[in-house]
XYZ file of C-alpha atoms in Angstrom:
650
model
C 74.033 51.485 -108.030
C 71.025 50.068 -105.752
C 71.202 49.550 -102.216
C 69.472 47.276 -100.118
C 69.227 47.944 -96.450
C 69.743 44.789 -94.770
C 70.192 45.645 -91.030
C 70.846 49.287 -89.066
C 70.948 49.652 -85.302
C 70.570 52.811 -83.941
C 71.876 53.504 -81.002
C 70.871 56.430 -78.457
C 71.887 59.994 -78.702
C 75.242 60.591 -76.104
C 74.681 64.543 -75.822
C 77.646 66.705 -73.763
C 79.243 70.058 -72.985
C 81.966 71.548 -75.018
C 84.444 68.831 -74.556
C 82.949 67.031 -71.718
C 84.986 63.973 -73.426
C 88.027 64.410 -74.431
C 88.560 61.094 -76.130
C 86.201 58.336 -77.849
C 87.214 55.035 -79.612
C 85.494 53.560 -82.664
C 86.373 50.278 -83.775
C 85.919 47.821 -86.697
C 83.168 45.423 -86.654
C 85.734 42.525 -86.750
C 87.311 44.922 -83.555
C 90.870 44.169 -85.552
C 90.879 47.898 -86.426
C 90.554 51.034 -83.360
C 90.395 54.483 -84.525
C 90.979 56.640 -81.201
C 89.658 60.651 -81.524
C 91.006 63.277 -78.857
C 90.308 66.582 -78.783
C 91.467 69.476 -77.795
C 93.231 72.353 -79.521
C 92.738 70.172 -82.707
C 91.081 67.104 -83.632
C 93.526 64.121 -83.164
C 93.092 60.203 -83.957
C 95.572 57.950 -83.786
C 94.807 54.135 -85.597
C 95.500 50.865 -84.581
C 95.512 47.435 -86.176
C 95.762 44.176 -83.988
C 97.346 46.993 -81.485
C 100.188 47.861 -83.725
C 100.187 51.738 -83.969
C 99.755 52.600 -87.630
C 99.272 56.648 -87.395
C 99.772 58.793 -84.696
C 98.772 62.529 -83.743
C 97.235 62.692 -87.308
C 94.865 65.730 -87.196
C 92.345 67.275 -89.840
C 90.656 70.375 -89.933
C 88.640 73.018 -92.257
C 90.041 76.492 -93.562
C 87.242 78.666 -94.340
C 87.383 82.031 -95.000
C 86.584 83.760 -91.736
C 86.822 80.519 -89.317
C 88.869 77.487 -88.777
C 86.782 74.077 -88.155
C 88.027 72.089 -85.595
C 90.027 74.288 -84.146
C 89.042 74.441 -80.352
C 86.367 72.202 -81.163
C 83.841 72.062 -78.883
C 81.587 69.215 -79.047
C 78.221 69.573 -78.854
C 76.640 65.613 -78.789
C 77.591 62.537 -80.521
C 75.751 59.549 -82.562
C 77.037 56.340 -83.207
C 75.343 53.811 -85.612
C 76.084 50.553 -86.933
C 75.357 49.704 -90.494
C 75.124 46.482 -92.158
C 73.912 47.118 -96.273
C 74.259 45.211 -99.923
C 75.544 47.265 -102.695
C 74.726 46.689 -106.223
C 76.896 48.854 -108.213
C 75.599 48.952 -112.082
C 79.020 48.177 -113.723
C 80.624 45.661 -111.057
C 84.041 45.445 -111.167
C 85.157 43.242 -108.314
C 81.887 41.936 -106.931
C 78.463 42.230 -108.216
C 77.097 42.270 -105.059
C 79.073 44.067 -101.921
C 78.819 43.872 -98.283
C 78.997 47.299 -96.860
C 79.410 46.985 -93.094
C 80.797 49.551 -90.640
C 80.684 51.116 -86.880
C 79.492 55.193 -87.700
C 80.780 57.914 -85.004
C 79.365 61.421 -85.666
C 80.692 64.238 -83.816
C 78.918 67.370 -83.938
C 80.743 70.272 -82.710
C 79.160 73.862 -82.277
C 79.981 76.463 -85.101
C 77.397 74.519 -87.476
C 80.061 71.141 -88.271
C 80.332 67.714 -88.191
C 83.061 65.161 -88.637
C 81.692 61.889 -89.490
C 84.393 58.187 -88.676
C 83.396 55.128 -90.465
C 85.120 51.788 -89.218
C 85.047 49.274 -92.048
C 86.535 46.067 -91.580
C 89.169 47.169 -94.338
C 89.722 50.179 -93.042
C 88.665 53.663 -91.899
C 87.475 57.113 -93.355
C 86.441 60.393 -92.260
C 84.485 63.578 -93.828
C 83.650 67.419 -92.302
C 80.024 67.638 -92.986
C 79.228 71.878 -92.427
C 75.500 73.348 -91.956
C 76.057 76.893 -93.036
C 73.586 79.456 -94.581
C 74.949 80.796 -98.459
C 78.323 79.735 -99.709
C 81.384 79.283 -98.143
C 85.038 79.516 -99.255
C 86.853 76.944 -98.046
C 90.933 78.803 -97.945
C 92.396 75.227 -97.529
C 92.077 71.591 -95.707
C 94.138 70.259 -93.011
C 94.787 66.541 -93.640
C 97.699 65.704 -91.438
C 99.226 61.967 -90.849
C 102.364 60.986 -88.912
C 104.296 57.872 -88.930
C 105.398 56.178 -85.488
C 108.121 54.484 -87.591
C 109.728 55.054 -91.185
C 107.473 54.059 -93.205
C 107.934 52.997 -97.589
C 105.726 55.339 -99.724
C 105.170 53.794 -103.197
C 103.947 57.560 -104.889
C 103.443 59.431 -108.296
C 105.741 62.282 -107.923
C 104.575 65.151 -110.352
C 106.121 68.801 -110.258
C 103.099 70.449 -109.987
C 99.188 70.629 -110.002
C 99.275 69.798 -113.694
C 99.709 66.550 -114.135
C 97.547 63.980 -115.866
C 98.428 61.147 -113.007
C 101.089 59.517 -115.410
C 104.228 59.340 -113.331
C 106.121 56.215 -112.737
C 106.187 54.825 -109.209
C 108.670 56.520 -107.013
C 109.795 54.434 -104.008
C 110.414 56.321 -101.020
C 111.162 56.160 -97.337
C 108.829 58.449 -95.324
C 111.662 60.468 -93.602
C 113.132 61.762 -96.681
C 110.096 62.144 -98.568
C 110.454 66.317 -97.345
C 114.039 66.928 -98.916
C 112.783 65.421 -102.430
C 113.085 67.901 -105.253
C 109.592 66.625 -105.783
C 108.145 67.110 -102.704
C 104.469 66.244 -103.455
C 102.321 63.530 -104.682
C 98.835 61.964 -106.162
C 96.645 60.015 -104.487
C 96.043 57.209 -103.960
C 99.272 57.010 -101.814
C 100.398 53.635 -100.825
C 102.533 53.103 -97.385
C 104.485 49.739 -96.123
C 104.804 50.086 -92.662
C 107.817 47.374 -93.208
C 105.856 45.671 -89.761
C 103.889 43.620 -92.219
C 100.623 46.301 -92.599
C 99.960 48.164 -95.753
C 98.184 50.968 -95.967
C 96.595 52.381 -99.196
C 95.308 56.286 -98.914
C 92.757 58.234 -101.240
C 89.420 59.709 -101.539
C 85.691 59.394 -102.458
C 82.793 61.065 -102.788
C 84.738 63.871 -104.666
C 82.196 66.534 -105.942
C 82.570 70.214 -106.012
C 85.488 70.158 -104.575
C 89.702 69.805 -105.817
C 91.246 66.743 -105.824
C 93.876 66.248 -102.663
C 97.415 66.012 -102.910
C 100.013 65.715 -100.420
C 103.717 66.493 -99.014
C 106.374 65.333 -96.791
C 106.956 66.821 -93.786
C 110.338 67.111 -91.989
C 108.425 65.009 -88.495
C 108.096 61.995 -90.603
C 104.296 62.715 -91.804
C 102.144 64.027 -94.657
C 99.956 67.167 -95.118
C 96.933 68.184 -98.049
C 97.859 70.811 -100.282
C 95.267 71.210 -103.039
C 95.280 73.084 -106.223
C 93.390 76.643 -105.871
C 90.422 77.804 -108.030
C 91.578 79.190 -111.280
C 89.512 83.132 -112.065
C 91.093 83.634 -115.470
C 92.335 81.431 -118.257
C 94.198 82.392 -121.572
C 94.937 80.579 -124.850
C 97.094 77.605 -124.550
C 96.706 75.817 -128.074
C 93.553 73.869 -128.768
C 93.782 71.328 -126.392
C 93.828 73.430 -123.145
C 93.993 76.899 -121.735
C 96.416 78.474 -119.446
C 95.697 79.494 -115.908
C 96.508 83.293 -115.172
C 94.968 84.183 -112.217
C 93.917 82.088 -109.056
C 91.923 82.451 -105.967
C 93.635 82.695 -102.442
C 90.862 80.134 -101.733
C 90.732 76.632 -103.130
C 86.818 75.722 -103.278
C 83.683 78.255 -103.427
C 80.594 75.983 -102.571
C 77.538 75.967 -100.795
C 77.541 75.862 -96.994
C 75.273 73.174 -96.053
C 77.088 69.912 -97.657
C 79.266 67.115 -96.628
C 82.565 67.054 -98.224
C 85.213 64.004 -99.833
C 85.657 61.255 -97.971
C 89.728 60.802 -96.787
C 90.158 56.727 -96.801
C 92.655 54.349 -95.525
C 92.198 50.518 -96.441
C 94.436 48.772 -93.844
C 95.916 44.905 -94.208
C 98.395 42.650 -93.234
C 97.615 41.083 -96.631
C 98.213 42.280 -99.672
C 95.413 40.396 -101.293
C 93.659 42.748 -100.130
C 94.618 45.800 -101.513
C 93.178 44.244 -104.600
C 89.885 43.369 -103.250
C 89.480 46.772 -101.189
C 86.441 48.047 -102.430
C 86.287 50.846 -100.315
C 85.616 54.014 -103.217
C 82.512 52.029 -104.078
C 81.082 52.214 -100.276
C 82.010 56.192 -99.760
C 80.111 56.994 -102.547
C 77.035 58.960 -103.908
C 74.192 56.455 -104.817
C 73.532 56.228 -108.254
C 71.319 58.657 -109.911
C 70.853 57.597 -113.492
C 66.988 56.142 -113.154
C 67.424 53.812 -116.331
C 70.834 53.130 -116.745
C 69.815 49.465 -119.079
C 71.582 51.782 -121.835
C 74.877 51.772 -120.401
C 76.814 48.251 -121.881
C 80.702 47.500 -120.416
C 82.655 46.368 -122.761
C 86.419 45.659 -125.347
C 86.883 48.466 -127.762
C 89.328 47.990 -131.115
C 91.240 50.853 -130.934
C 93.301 52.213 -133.997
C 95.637 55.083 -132.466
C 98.339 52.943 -131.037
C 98.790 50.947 -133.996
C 98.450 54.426 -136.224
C 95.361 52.775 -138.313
C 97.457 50.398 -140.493
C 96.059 46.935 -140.868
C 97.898 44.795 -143.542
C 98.324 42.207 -145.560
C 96.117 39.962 -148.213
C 92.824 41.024 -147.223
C 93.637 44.618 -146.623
C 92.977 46.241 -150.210
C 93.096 49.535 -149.781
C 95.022 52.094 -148.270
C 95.514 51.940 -144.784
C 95.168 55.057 -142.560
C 92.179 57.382 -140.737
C 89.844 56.368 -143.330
C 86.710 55.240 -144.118
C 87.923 51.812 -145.444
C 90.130 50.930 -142.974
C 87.152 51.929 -139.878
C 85.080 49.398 -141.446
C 88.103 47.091 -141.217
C 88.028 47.692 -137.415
C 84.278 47.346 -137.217
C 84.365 43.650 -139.209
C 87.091 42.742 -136.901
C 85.499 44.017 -133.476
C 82.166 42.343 -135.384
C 83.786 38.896 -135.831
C 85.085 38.194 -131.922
C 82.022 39.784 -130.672
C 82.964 43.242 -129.308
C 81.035 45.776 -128.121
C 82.949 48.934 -129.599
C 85.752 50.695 -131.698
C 87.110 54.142 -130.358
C 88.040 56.608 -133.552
C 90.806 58.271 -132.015
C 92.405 61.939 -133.128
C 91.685 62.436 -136.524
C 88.315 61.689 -137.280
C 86.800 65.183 -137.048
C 88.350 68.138 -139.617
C 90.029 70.051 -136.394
C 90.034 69.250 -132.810
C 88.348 72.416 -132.276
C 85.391 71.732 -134.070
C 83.293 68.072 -133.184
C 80.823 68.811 -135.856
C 82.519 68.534 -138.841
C 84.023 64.930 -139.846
C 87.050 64.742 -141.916
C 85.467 63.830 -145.185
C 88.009 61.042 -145.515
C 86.554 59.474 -142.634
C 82.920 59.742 -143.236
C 81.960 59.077 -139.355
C 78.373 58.682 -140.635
C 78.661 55.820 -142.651
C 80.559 54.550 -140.210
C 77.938 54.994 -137.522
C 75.518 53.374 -139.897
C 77.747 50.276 -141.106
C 78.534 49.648 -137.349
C 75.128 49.606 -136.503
C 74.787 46.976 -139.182
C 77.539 45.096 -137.491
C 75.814 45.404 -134.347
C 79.476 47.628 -133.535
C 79.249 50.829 -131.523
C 81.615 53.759 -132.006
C 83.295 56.081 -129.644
C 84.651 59.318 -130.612
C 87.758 61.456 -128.925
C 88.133 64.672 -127.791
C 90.172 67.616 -126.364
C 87.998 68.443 -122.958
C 88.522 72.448 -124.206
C 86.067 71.054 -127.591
C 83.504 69.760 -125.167
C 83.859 72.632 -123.121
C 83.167 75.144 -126.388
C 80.689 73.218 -127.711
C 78.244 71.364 -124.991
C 75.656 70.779 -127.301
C 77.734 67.902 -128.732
C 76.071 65.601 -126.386
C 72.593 66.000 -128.075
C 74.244 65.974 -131.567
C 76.375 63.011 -130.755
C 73.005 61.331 -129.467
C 71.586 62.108 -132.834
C 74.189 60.775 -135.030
C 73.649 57.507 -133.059
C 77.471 57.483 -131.446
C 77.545 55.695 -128.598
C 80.312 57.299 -126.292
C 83.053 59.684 -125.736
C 86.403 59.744 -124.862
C 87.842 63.121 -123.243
C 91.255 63.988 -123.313
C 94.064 66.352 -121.679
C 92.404 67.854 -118.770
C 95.421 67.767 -116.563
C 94.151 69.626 -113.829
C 92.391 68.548 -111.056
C 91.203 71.758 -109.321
C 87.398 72.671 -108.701
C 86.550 73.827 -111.649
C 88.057 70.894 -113.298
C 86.521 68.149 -110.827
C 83.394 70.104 -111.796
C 83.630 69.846 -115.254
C 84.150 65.876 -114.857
C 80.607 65.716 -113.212
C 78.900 68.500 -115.743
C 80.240 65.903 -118.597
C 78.898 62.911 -116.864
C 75.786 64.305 -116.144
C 75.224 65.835 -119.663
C 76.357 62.465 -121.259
C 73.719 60.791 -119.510
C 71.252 62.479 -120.178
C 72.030 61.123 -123.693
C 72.629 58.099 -122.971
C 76.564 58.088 -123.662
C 79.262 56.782 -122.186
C 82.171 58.978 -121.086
C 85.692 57.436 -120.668
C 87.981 60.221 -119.053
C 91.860 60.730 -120.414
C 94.718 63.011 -119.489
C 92.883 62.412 -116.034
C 93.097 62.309 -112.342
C 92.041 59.278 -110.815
C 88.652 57.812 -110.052
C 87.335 59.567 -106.698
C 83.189 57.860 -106.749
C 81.844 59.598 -109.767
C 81.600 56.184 -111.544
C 79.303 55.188 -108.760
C 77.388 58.044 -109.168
C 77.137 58.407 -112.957
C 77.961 54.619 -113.913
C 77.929 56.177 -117.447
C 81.721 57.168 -116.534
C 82.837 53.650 -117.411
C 86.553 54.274 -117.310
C 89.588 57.103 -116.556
C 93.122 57.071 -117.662
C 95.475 58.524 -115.039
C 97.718 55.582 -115.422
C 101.283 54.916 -116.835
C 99.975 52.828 -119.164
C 101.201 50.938 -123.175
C 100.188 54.333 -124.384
C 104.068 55.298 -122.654
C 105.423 52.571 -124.793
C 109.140 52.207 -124.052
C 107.890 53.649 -120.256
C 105.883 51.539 -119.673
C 107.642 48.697 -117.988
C 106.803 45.666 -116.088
C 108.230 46.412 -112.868
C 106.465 49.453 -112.887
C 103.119 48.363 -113.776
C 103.067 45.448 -111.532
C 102.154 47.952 -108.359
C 99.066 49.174 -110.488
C 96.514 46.545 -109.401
C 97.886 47.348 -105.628
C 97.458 51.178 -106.143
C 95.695 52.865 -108.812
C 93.511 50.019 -110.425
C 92.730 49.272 -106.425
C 90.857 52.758 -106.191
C 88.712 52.246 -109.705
C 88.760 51.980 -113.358
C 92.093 52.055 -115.631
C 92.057 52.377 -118.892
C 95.286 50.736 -119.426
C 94.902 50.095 -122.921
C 96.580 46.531 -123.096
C 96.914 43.634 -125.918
C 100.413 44.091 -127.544
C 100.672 41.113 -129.961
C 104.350 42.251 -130.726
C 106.463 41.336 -127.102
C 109.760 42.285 -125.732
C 111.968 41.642 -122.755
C 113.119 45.903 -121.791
C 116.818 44.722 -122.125
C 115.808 44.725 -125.966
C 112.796 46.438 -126.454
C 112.726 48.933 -129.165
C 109.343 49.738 -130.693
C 107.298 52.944 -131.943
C 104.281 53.371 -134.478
C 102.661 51.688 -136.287
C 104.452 48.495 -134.986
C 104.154 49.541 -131.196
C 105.527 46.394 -128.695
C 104.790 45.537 -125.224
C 107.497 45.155 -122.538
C 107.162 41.690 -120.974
C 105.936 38.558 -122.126
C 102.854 37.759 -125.021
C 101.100 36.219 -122.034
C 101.558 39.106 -119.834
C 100.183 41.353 -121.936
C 97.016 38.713 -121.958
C 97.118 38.154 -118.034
C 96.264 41.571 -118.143
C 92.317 41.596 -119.270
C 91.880 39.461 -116.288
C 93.488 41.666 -113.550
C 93.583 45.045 -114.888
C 89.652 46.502 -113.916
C 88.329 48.796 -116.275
C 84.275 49.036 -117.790
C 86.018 49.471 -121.286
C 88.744 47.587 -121.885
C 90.664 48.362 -125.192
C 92.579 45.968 -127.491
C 95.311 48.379 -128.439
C 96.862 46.158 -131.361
C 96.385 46.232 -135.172
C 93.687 43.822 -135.909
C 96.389 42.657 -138.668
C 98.250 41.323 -135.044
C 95.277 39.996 -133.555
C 94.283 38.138 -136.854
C 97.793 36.530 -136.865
C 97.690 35.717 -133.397
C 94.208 34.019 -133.253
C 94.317 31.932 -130.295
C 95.440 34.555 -127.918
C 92.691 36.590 -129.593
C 90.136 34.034 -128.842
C 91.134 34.199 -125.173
C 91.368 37.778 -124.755
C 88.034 38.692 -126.323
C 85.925 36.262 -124.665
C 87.723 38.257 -121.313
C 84.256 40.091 -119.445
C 84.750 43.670 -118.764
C 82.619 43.610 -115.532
C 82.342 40.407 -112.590
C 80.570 38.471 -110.039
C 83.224 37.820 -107.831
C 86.823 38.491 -107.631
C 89.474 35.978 -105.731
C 92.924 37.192 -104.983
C 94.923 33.806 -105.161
C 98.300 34.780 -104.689
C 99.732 38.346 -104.448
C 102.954 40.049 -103.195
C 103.328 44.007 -103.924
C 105.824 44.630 -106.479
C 106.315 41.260 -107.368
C 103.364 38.980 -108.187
C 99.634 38.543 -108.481
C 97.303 35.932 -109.033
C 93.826 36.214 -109.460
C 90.515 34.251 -110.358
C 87.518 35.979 -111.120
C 84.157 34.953 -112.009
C 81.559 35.991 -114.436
C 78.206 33.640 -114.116
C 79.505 29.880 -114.304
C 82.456 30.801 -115.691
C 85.860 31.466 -114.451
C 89.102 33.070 -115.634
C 92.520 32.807 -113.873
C 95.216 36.073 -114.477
C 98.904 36.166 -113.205
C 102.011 38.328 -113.608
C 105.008 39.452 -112.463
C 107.173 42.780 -112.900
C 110.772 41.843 -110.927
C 112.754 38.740 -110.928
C 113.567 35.864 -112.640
C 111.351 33.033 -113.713
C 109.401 31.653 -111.086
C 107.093 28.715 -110.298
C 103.828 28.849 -108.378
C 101.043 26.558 -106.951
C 97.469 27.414 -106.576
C 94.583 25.873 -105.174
C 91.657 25.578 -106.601
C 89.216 25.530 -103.934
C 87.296 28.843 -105.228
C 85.299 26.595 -107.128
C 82.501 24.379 -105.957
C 79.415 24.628 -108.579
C 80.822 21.781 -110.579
C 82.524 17.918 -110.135
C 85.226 19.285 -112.725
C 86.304 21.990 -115.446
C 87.833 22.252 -118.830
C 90.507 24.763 -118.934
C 92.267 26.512 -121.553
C 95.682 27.725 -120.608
C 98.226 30.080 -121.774
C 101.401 29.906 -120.237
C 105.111 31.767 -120.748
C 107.320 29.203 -123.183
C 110.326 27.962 -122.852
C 112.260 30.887 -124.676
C 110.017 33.758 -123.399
C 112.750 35.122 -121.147
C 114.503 36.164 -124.302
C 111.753 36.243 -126.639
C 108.815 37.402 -125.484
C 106.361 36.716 -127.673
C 107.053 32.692 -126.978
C 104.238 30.570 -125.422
C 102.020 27.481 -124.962
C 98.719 27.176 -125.043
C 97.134 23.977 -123.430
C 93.761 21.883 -122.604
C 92.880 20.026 -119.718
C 90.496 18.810 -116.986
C 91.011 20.125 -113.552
C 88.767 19.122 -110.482
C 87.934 22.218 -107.513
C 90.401 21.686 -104.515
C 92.942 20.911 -107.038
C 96.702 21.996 -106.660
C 97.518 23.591 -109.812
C 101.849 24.635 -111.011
C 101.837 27.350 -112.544
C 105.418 28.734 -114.437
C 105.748 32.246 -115.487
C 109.261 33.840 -117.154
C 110.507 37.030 -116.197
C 108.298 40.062 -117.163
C 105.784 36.882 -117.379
C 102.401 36.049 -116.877
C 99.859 33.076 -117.316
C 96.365 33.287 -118.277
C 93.633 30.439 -118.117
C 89.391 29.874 -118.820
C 87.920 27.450 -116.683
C 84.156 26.363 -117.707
């Protein structure tokens, strides 16, 4: 990630006596947005949009070991700054260039810490910053929030720290979230003020430190709790240990750092959720010098369709073989992908990453899809990489080009470390690193762009649970904060009132054009095709469409978007544009665009796939069409229940 400094104003140093001012405002550029800071036996803010009161008597401080910061805080001087920068971030997602612009108050107390307010146009975020000598051991972190009203929290409810961010969406009034039997959630958090303002909450920057979680509490707010730091493990099968003893403390780290950002993107529209790109600008610059090596891309994957292509061409047997790998590599060879994935399987044990299953032969399958011009990624338990962190080099060797990391579950320090030890390692190999059985993406893929993807999504790999009124909040909540690895493409569709699917014929819940819809809105630097290429083959329209889908984008334009319900989205990669839409709830419905997003050309031949007639029985029905459209153009779009509609426009 490279950025350019286009403007910053500094502004003169305000310097005062313990608590000389008891309150200070900072607002938003756009001055839509007031975050208001009082101190006295705490640190309070309170935040305002358009002067509707959107937290109240919200208060934060730090838990160390033998002292509380910003508890009697007494302020020693202040700094304000505003910031106007471009953002370049190596695998663009949204936008390939960003605008980062925001109003900076720094309050420096004495004790040797800092709390640093950013007012984004978007939103708002703070961070402690400390300046001690040695380490510190932080006991726990006060991240309090109250609600002037009660409020509808869309959440992940797990029952405890372990939890690999899979949950479906629990919808929950803020003034009963307390009495749930699951009294605690992920992040990110989303909140509808039912006034018309959304607010989405998580974190960035995360390094060194546990991921945050949070309660209800009985005065209609939230609080942090955070997982402590584990001190002794035991044998829990070969895909992860057990915890047996913890720390009364949750992080051990050194004393002079700044530590995760706590965000809030704030809108009246809920387009912008979507666009928020507010993890990119809280975090860590890139530090991979060269990263040319590192190539976004659609992977064939084999494990959801259990390896079994079939039919006349398919002479052999089927299965986690070497004949049926190069199968995957001709087909990811013919429609111009950039990977396959060899899922569970292809090494002897899962303990042991250096010795292939001789059915497999990963060698000659490194060296055929080199030949094909086909990279392969290999899976993993995270307790193998842990045993045997040398893989990296010998992965580099055998010329594989990524990994993908599975069942870490945990999100604690030593775990958040171990995310950034693997990234860093990888690197240094040049190999990519998609993270599964994961929490979700906190700035490390801004930092080590090599981390092209995570999990921590309820996504087809649920199967029967993963339904369309479920996954319709993603792009709103989790895909909003970074990468998801969904794993989408189901050529074999179903409406839930029927579905009924498993291995090796897996379906997808919701219409064929849905599940395409998807490699248009769903963000993610690898982006799998999750069907048998037997499907695909038989299908080869829709295959055309999805694989000619980028995996990273110019610009991104949220056309049409209602949470729970809808979205519509154009995005663009060079002179080219694609259009995705879907919906989760309802009945069919009927929609009209405009097309005034584009403006490089007098007109546009599109390719269309929309929902047919029948697809609100049976799913897999559609149409695909050709035609001439013109920018400023109204466009009606139609899209069955569970539906979706998918076009290219070049």
């Amino acid at each position: 990630m490279r950025k350019f400094l286009v403007l910053i104003l500094f502004l003169p140093f305000y310097v005062f006596t313990a608590n000389a001012q008891k309150s200070m405002e900072l607002t938003s550029p756009n001055g839509e947005i007031k975050l208001q800071i009082n101190l006295s036996e705490r640190i309070y803010y309170n935040i305002w949009c358009n002067n509707e009161l959107l937290l109240e008597n919200c208060h934060l401080q730090l838990v160390l070991q033998d002292e509380v910061l910003g508890k009697q805080p007494k302020l020693s001087k202040t700094k304000r700054e505003k910031i106007s920068e471009l953002i370049n971030p190596y695998v663009p997602l949204k936008f390939s260039t960003v605008k980062n612009e925001y109003n900076k108050l720094l309050l420096s107390f004495k004790g040797g810490y800092s709390v640093e307010f950013r007012a984004f146009d978007e939103g708002v975020a703070y961070r402690f910053i400390t300046d001690k000598s040695g380490e510190v051991f932080v006991k726990s972190e006060d991240f309090f929030i109250r609600f002037p009203n009660n409020y509808l929290a869309h959440i992940q409810q797990p029952y405890s720290f372990k939890t690999a961010y899979e949950e479906a969406y629990s919808h929950i009034e803020t003034k009963s979230f307390a009495n749930q039997e699951r009294n605690m959630c992920t992040l990110p958090v989303l909140l509808d003020t039912k006034k018309g303002y959304k607010m989405l909450i998580s974190e960035s920057d995360l390094s060194d430190y546990p991921c945050m979680f949070l309660k209800g509490s009985s005065d209609n707010g939230m609080y942090s709790i955070f997982p402590k730091v584990p001190l002794k493990f035991g044998e829990d099968g070969d895909r992860s240990l057990k915890i047996l003893e913890e720390a009364d403390y949750i992080a051990k780290t050194i004393g002079k750092r700044s530590y995760p950002w706590r965000y809030f993107v704030l809108t009246k529209d809920d387009k912008q959720l979507v666009e928020n790109t507010m993890t990119l600008k809280l975090a860590s610059p890139n530090e991979i010098k060269n990263p040319q090596w590192i190539i976004p891309g659609q992977v064939s994957w084999e494990w959801w369709n259990d390896a079994s292509p079939y039919g006349p061409d398919v002479n052999f047997v089927s299965g986690y073989n070497l004949e049926t790998y190069k199968y995957y590599i001709d087909f990811a060879s013919k429609f111009g992908m950039e990977y396959i994935l060899m899922d569970e399987g292809w090494a002897e044990t899962t303990r042991d990453p250096y010795t292939p299953n001789p059915k497999v032969d990963v060698h000659e399958i490194i060296r055929y899809g080199k030949e094909k011009n086909v990279g392969i990624l290999l899976w993993l338990t995270w307790l193998a990489v842990e045993n045997n962190f040398d893989l990296f080099k010998t992965f580099a060797e055998w010329g594989v080009k990524g990994v993908k990391i599975d069942f870490m579950d945990r999100s604690d320090q030593w775990m958040v470390n171990y995310y950034e030890r693997v990234a860093k390692e990888a690197a240094k190999y040049n190999l990519l690193v998609n993270f599964h059985g994961s929490f979700k993406p906190a700035g490390l893929e801004y930092k080590y762009p090599n981390v092209i993807s995570y999990e921590g999504v309820r996504g087809l790999e649920q199967g029967g649970g993963c339904f369309p009124h479920n996954t319709i909040f993603l792009p709103f909540i989790r895909n909003a904060v970074g990468p998801m690895d969904f794993t989408p493409g189901a050529m074999i569709n179903m409406q839930p009132d029927v579905y009924s699917a498993q291995r090796p014929n897996n379906a997808g819940i919701g219409t064929r054009v849905n599940q395409m819809a998807m490699f248009v809105l769903f963000e993610s630097g690898l982006q799998m095709l999750a069907d048998n290429p037997t499907m695909y083959y038989r299908n080869y329209e829709c295959t055309e469409f999805i694989t000619q889908v980028p995996t990273t984008w110019d610009e991104t334009v949220v056309l049409d978007a209602k949470l729970g319900e809808y979205l519509i989205v154009a995005k663009r990669k060079g002179e080219k544009w694609f259009i995705g839409a879907m919906t989760g709830v309802g009945d069919e419905r009927t929609f009209e665009i405009t097309l005034d997003f584009l403006k490089n050309k007098d007109s546009y031949h599109m390719v269309s796939f929309e929902d047919g007639i029948n697809a609100g029985r049976q799913a897999m029905d559609y149409r695909r069409k050709e035609s001439v459209i013109k920018p400023g153009e109204k466009l009606s779009i139609k899209i069955a229940r569970n539906g979706g509609w998918a076009a290219v426009l070049e």
